[in-house]
Amino acid sequence: MVFGGLMMLFSGISAIARDDVFIPTPHYAYEFDLTSWGWIHLILGVVVLCAGLAVIRGAVWARVVGLALAGLSMVASFMWLPYTPFWALVLLVIDGLIVWALCTAPGLTEG
């Protein structure tokens, strides 16, 4: 989760700082300004990063929050596909691995 959060954070920073680098997509169903997408990715990246640090410390609540955040991150990455297809797919795979890891890690049912 820490790695996924950092990658989303960097994606958000790059969209905020230099939105002319990304491919413009006219008539996209979820058409926002790239700076808006950058802020969404930046905020979500910071929250995922913090939840990932809490998972490392062993907090059970962070696993549940991490699952929800990874799902939100997957949705944001899916909507990011027209702007940076390869990078969005990489983030989708990372988020999928986060969901898998949080669901299969031992210790959730232990008292």
Rosetta silent file (secondary structure, phi, psi, omega in degrees, C-alpha in Angstrom):
SEQUENCE: MVFGGLMMLFSGISAIARDDVFIPTPHYAYEFDLTSWGWIHLILGVVVLCAGLAVIRGAVWARVVGLALAGLSMVASFMWLPYTPFWALVLLVIDGLIVWALCTAPGLTEG
SCORE:     score description
SCORE:     0.000 S_00000001
   1 L     0.000  -34.698  179.489    0.000    0.000    0.000 S_00000001
   2 H   -63.393  -44.965  179.794    2.864    2.336    0.699 S_00000001
   3 H   -64.335  -45.309  178.513    4.243    1.809   -2.802 S_00000001
   4 H   -62.120  -40.232  177.015    0.806    2.212   -4.415 S_00000001
   5 H   -64.090  -41.317  178.084    0.184    5.360   -2.416 S_00000001
   6 H   -64.657  -41.132 -179.980    3.525    6.813   -3.442 S_00000001
   7 H   -66.233  -38.723  177.144    2.913    6.051   -7.108 S_00000001
   8 H   -69.109  -37.274  177.293   -0.523    7.664   -6.977 S_00000001
   9 H   -62.196  -45.750  178.366    0.971   10.636   -5.131 S_00000001
  10 H   -64.461  -36.931  177.381    3.628   11.080   -7.835 S_00000001
  11 H   -63.421  -42.036  177.758    0.973   10.781  -10.520 S_00000001
  12 H   -65.510  -41.733  178.542   -1.025   13.522   -8.832 S_00000001
  13 H   -62.594  -42.392 -179.149    1.981   15.787   -8.471 S_00000001
  14 H   -67.245  -34.553  178.534    2.875   15.405  -12.130 S_00000001
  15 H   -71.204  -33.586  178.860   -0.692   16.183  -13.199 S_00000001
  16 H   -74.396  -44.107 -174.527   -0.792   19.296  -11.022 S_00000001
  17 H   -73.887  -43.670 -175.118    2.647   20.575  -11.977 S_00000001
  18 L  -137.021   76.075 -177.199    2.661   19.847  -15.710 S_00000001
  19 L   -75.530   -7.207  177.407   -0.789   19.009  -17.017 S_00000001
  20 L   -81.003   -5.721  178.806    0.318   19.725  -20.594 S_00000001
  21 L   -76.002  -29.732 -174.193    2.352   16.481  -20.550 S_00000001
  22 L   -82.799  158.231 -177.998   -0.773   14.325  -20.590 S_00000001
  23 L   -78.526  124.564  175.821   -2.841   13.443  -23.641 S_00000001
  24 L   -73.844  140.816 -179.313   -6.030   15.506  -23.934 S_00000001
  25 L  -124.783  100.223  178.060   -9.140   13.398  -24.466 S_00000001
  26 L   -73.340  148.462  176.365  -12.128   15.249  -25.903 S_00000001
  27 L    63.035   33.164  176.215  -15.624   13.929  -25.251 S_00000001
  28 L   -83.530  139.465 -174.334  -14.547   11.685  -22.378 S_00000001
  29 L   -61.429  -34.852 -178.979  -17.453   10.713  -20.126 S_00000001
  30 L  -109.707   54.088 -173.172  -15.605   11.701  -16.946 S_00000001
  31 L   -77.990  108.113  171.729  -14.024   14.824  -18.315 S_00000001
  32 L  -117.433  164.955  170.213  -12.374   16.837  -15.569 S_00000001
  33 L   -66.493  143.637 -178.863   -9.547   19.282  -15.781 S_00000001
  34 H   -61.809  -29.202  176.547   -6.248   17.430  -15.442 S_00000001
  35 H   -65.935  -37.043  176.548   -5.407   19.569  -12.445 S_00000001
  36 H   -63.833  -44.994  175.957   -8.575   18.288  -10.753 S_00000001
  37 H   -60.986  -37.213  178.518   -7.548   14.694  -11.483 S_00000001
  38 H   -61.546  -43.670  178.784   -4.116   15.556  -10.122 S_00000001
  39 H   -66.868  -38.143  177.183   -5.572   16.747   -6.828 S_00000001
  40 H   -61.003  -46.554 -179.509   -7.787   13.653   -6.599 S_00000001
  41 H   -67.762  -37.875  179.585   -4.758   11.403   -7.124 S_00000001
  42 H   -63.733  -49.399 -178.685   -2.597   13.422   -4.748 S_00000001
  43 H   -65.307  -45.165  179.342   -5.101   13.309   -1.884 S_00000001
  44 H   -63.963  -37.429  178.085   -5.946    9.656   -2.454 S_00000001
  45 H   -63.413  -42.012  179.051   -2.241    8.814   -2.651 S_00000001
  46 H   -65.311  -42.101 -179.098   -1.505   10.474    0.686 S_00000001
  47 H   -67.319  -42.029  177.709   -4.416    8.690    2.374 S_00000001
  48 H   -64.104  -40.177  177.617   -3.410    5.299    0.911 S_00000001
  49 H   -60.677  -46.276  179.386    0.186    5.916    1.996 S_00000001
  50 H   -64.825  -40.560  177.287   -0.893    6.686    5.571 S_00000001
  51 H   -66.074  -35.677  177.214   -3.160    3.628    5.683 S_00000001
  52 H   -64.285  -39.492  176.275   -0.286    1.526    4.352 S_00000001
  53 H   -65.275  -35.780  177.044    1.952    2.718    7.148 S_00000001
  54 H   -68.790  -34.962  176.416   -0.781    1.788    9.643 S_00000001
  55 H   -64.579  -40.505  178.172   -1.017   -1.695    8.067 S_00000001
  56 H   -60.884  -35.901  178.463    2.730   -2.112    8.534 S_00000001
  57 L   -75.063  -10.642  175.079    2.264   -1.278   12.224 S_00000001
  58 L    97.448   14.380 -179.889   -0.350   -4.048   12.441 S_00000001
  59 L   -74.964  125.806 -179.589   -3.592   -2.105   12.852 S_00000001
  60 H   -68.856  -37.602  179.161   -6.585   -4.228   11.887 S_00000001
  61 H   -59.419  -32.199 -178.147   -8.704   -1.155   11.132 S_00000001
  62 H   -68.240  -29.644  176.388   -6.108   -0.146    8.542 S_00000001
  63 H   -65.919  -43.514 -179.976   -6.702   -3.376    6.627 S_00000001
  64 H   -66.998  -46.146  177.605  -10.412   -2.623    6.318 S_00000001
  65 H   -63.652  -38.203  179.115   -9.759    1.006    5.421 S_00000001
  66 H   -62.637  -37.994  176.502   -7.044   -0.147    3.029 S_00000001
  67 H   -63.104  -44.792  178.853   -9.495   -2.366    1.165 S_00000001
  68 H   -64.613  -42.664 -179.260  -11.898    0.525    0.722 S_00000001
  69 H   -68.309  -37.037  177.196   -9.103    2.882   -0.329 S_00000001
  70 H   -65.327  -36.693  174.976   -7.655    0.375   -2.782 S_00000001
  71 H   -64.067  -44.692  176.322  -11.102    0.079   -4.336 S_00000001
  72 H   -62.748  -38.813  178.768  -11.364    3.869   -4.641 S_00000001
  73 H   -65.763  -36.170  176.956   -7.883    3.971   -6.072 S_00000001
  74 H   -64.994  -40.599  178.077   -8.847    1.367   -8.664 S_00000001
  75 H   -64.332  -44.972  179.293  -11.826    3.486   -9.723 S_00000001
  76 H   -63.670  -39.152  178.704   -9.649    6.603   -9.960 S_00000001
  77 H   -68.602  -36.411  177.022   -7.032    4.721  -11.966 S_00000001
  78 H   -63.715  -40.414  178.650   -9.691    3.361  -14.295 S_00000001
  79 H   -73.535  -15.158  179.233  -10.940    6.882  -14.934 S_00000001
  80 L   -86.400   -9.434 -175.965   -7.327    7.954  -15.495 S_00000001
  81 L   -52.239  -45.035 -177.630   -6.944    5.447  -18.380 S_00000001
  82 L   -66.489  -23.096 -176.794   -7.527    7.881  -21.290 S_00000001
  83 L   -84.448  -47.176  178.232   -4.849   10.270  -20.020 S_00000001
  84 L  -138.448   86.432 -173.212   -2.033    7.810  -19.303 S_00000001
  85 H   -58.842  -48.154 -177.026   -3.052    4.311  -20.402 S_00000001
  86 H   -65.535  -47.374 -177.715    0.092    2.414  -19.415 S_00000001
  87 H   -65.009  -38.065  178.627    0.539    4.120  -16.049 S_00000001
  88 H   -65.212  -38.563  176.917   -3.146    3.708  -15.201 S_00000001
  89 H   -65.798  -38.536  177.065   -2.922   -0.027  -15.948 S_00000001
  90 H   -62.269  -44.573  178.903    0.138   -0.301  -13.721 S_00000001
  91 H   -65.396  -36.087  176.521   -1.742    1.426  -10.899 S_00000001
  92 H   -62.859  -42.895  178.899   -4.748   -0.868  -11.459 S_00000001
  93 H   -65.545  -43.255  178.560   -2.536   -3.945  -11.135 S_00000001
  94 H   -60.976  -43.761  179.016   -0.859   -2.572   -8.003 S_00000001
  95 H   -66.164  -36.632  175.032   -4.249   -1.847   -6.442 S_00000001
  96 H   -62.616  -40.909  176.717   -5.450   -5.331   -7.348 S_00000001
  97 H   -66.278  -34.044  176.758   -2.414   -6.804   -5.628 S_00000001
  98 H   -64.282  -45.962  178.749   -3.122   -4.633   -2.589 S_00000001
  99 H   -60.776  -45.787  179.625   -6.685   -5.971   -2.381 S_00000001
 100 H   -60.578  -46.393 -177.681   -5.432   -9.546   -2.767 S_00000001
 101 H   -64.405  -41.323 -179.494   -2.731   -9.085   -0.124 S_00000001
 102 H   -69.276  -31.372 -178.946   -5.063   -7.494    2.393 S_00000001
 103 H   -80.064  -28.831 -175.569   -7.686  -10.198    1.910 S_00000001
 104 H  -103.867   -4.517 -178.722   -5.334  -13.177    2.117 S_00000001
 105 L   -68.154  139.554  179.020   -2.884  -12.030    4.771 S_00000001
 106 L   -70.186  153.565  174.406   -2.993  -14.087    7.959 S_00000001
 107 L   109.550   -8.748  179.750   -4.152  -12.535   11.185 S_00000001
 108 L   -71.553  -37.182 -176.587   -7.532  -11.018   10.323 S_00000001
 109 L   -93.862   -7.834  179.551   -9.551  -13.690   12.094 S_00000001
 110 L   -75.343  142.088 -175.262   -7.148  -14.225   14.949 S_00000001
 111 L   -74.324    0.000    0.000   -8.264  -12.714   18.239 S_00000001
